Amino acid sequence: MTLEVALAARADYGEIEAFIDRYWAAGHIYCRSRELFDWAFGPSPEWRQDGYCFALARSAGEVIGILGGTPFTLSRFGEETKACWLANWMVAPRYRRTGAGLRLMRTFSHNLGFEVF
C-alpha cells in the first residue's frame, strides 16, 4: 500500500467534506458550513499559507485519513508562542493499522513550525 500524507489545498474541501460525513459524523457542521471550515483551518494571521492547516492521508488517490489544526498564538505570561489546536483526527477503519494516523500527526509535529499543541 502506498501512503501519501500532505496538507490539503482549498480545492480538496469536497473530499474532506465527504470523509467527515462518512467516517466522522454525518451532517457535521463542517459539512454544512464551508465558511466555518475555512475559518477554522484556512488562512489566518497565524497560518499564512493558501491551503488549509489540515492534513490528508491518501492511498491510491483516496482520502483514508484526516487531521485538522487550528493555528493560534498562545500567550503564557506574556510570552507568545506559535500553537495549534488539533481536531478531527480520524483514519478510515480498514486503514487503522497502517501508520496513517501517526503520519498525519508527524506532519504537524515536524513540518509546520508549531511549538505547542
One Martini backbone bead per residue (centre of mass of N, CA, C, O) as a GRO file, in nm:
protein
  117
    1MET     BB    1   0.095   0.038   0.024
    2THR     BB    2   0.035   0.365  -0.058
    3LEU     BB    3   0.140   0.656   0.135
    4GLU     BB    4   0.000   0.985   0.155
    5VAL     BB    5   0.107   1.304   0.300
    6ALA     BB    6  -0.081   1.618   0.309
    7LEU     BB    7  -0.175   1.916   0.255
    8ALA     BB    8  -0.454   2.094   0.203
    9ALA     BB    9  -0.636   2.220  -0.035
   10ARG     BB   10  -0.904   2.404  -0.120
   11ALA     BB   11  -0.993   2.184  -0.341
   12ASP     BB   12  -1.036   1.948  -0.104
   13TYR     BB   13  -1.308   1.991   0.043
   14GLY     BB   14  -1.492   1.766  -0.077
   15GLU     BB   15  -1.325   1.529   0.045
   16ILE     BB   16  -1.347   1.614   0.337
   17GLU     BB   17  -1.652   1.620   0.361
   18ALA     BB   18  -1.697   1.320   0.286
   19PHE     BB   19  -1.529   1.198   0.516
   20ILE     BB   20  -1.677   1.322   0.754
   21ASP     BB   21  -1.959   1.214   0.680
   22ARG     BB   22  -1.872   0.906   0.685
   23TYR     BB   23  -1.661   0.885   0.956
   24TRP     BB   24  -1.745   1.098   1.172
   25ALA     BB   25  -2.022   1.290   1.083
   26ALA     BB   26  -2.321   1.320   0.986
   27GLY     BB   27  -2.378   1.655   0.928
   28HIS     BB   28  -2.158   1.819   0.994
   29ILE     BB   29  -2.074   2.147   1.015
   30TYR     BB   30  -1.840   2.123   0.799
   31CYS     BB   31  -2.057   2.025   0.579
   32ARG     BB   32  -2.259   2.285   0.608
   33SER     BB   33  -1.988   2.490   0.657
   34ARG     BB   34  -1.739   2.629   0.490
   35GLU     BB   35  -1.688   2.886   0.649
   36LEU     BB   36  -1.605   2.743   0.911
   37PHE     BB   37  -1.376   2.577   0.796
   38ASP     BB   38  -1.212   2.818   0.693
   39TRP     BB   39  -1.177   2.951   0.970
   40ALA     BB   40  -1.032   2.705   1.115
   41PHE     BB   41  -0.812   2.618   0.847
   42GLY     BB   42  -0.741   2.873   0.720
   43PRO     BB   43  -0.638   3.158   0.661
   44SER     BB   44  -0.423   3.351   0.884
   45PRO     BB   45  -0.213   3.507   1.091
   46GLU     BB   46  -0.100   3.200   1.169
   47TRP     BB   47  -0.182   3.118   0.853
   48ARG     BB   48   0.023   3.188   0.560
   49GLN     BB   49  -0.152   3.001   0.367
   50ASP     BB   50  -0.353   2.888   0.114
   51GLY     BB   51  -0.416   2.648   0.255
   52TYR     BB   52  -0.473   2.412   0.480
   53CYS     BB   53  -0.472   2.315   0.828
   54PHE     BB   54  -0.474   2.011   0.674
   55ALA     BB   55  -0.448   1.668   0.672
   56LEU     BB   56  -0.385   1.409   0.425
   57ALA     BB   57  -0.457   1.072   0.365
   58ARG     BB   58  -0.340   0.856   0.099
   59SER     BB   59  -0.473   0.587  -0.115
   60ALA     BB   60  -0.495   0.571  -0.435
   61GLY     BB   61  -0.630   0.880  -0.401
   62GLU     BB   62  -0.765   0.814  -0.130
   63VAL     BB   63  -0.916   0.918   0.144
   64ILE     BB   64  -0.810   0.781   0.484
   65GLY     BB   65  -0.724   1.062   0.633
   66ILE     BB   66  -0.738   1.303   0.916
   67LEU     BB   67  -0.600   1.640   1.016
   68GLY     BB   68  -0.659   1.915   1.213
   69GLY     BB   69  -0.566   2.275   1.241
   70THR     BB   70  -0.571   2.551   1.477
   71PRO     BB   71  -0.423   2.834   1.470
   72PHE     BB   72  -0.235   3.007   1.735
   73THR     BB   73  -0.171   3.237   1.995
   74LEU     BB   74   0.022   3.180   2.272
   75SER     BB   75  -0.012   3.308   2.605
   76ARG     BB   76   0.260   3.306   2.846
   77PHE     BB   77   0.319   3.550   3.041
   78GLY     BB   78   0.351   3.723   2.750
   79GLU     BB   79   0.449   3.478   2.586
   80GLU     BB   80   0.474   3.400   2.253
   81THR     BB   81   0.325   3.117   2.068
   82LYS     BB   82   0.317   2.875   1.836
   83ALA     BB   83  -0.002   2.723   1.779
   84CYS     BB   84  -0.216   2.410   1.793
   85TRP     BB   85  -0.538   2.287   1.733
   86LEU     BB   86  -0.649   1.970   1.739
   87ALA     BB   87  -0.861   1.803   1.484
   88ASN     BB   88  -1.008   1.544   1.334
   89TRP     BB   89  -0.889   1.253   1.404
   90MET     BB   90  -0.888   1.022   1.121
   91VAL     BB   91  -0.932   0.676   1.028
   92ALA     BB   92  -1.015   0.447   0.840
   93PRO     BB   93  -1.076   0.138   0.953
   94ARG     BB   94  -0.897  -0.032   0.731
   95TYR     BB   95  -0.629   0.183   0.811
   96ARG     BB   96  -0.538   0.169   1.127
   97ARG     BB   97  -0.264  -0.034   1.066
   98THR     BB   98  -0.062   0.176   0.877
   99GLY     BB   99   0.027   0.473   1.010
  100ALA     BB  100  -0.149   0.721   0.929
  101GLY     BB  101  -0.191   0.870   1.200
  102LEU     BB  102   0.112   0.930   1.253
  103ARG     BB  103   0.167   1.081   0.989
  104LEU     BB  104  -0.024   1.311   1.044
  105MET     BB  105   0.111   1.409   1.307
  106ARG     BB  106   0.395   1.462   1.184
  107THR     BB  107   0.319   1.699   1.007
  108PHE     BB  108   0.286   1.888   1.258
  109SER     BB  109   0.548   1.826   1.444
  110HIS     BB  110   0.778   1.871   1.190
  111ASN     BB  111   0.670   2.098   0.948
  112LEU     BB  112   0.510   2.383   1.079
  113GLY     BB  113   0.631   2.530   1.359
  114PHE     BB  114   0.512   2.430   1.609
  115GLU     BB  115   0.531   2.440   1.978
  116VAL     BB  116   0.218   2.390   2.038
  117PHE     BB  117  -0.075   2.152   2.120
   0.00000   0.00000   0.00000
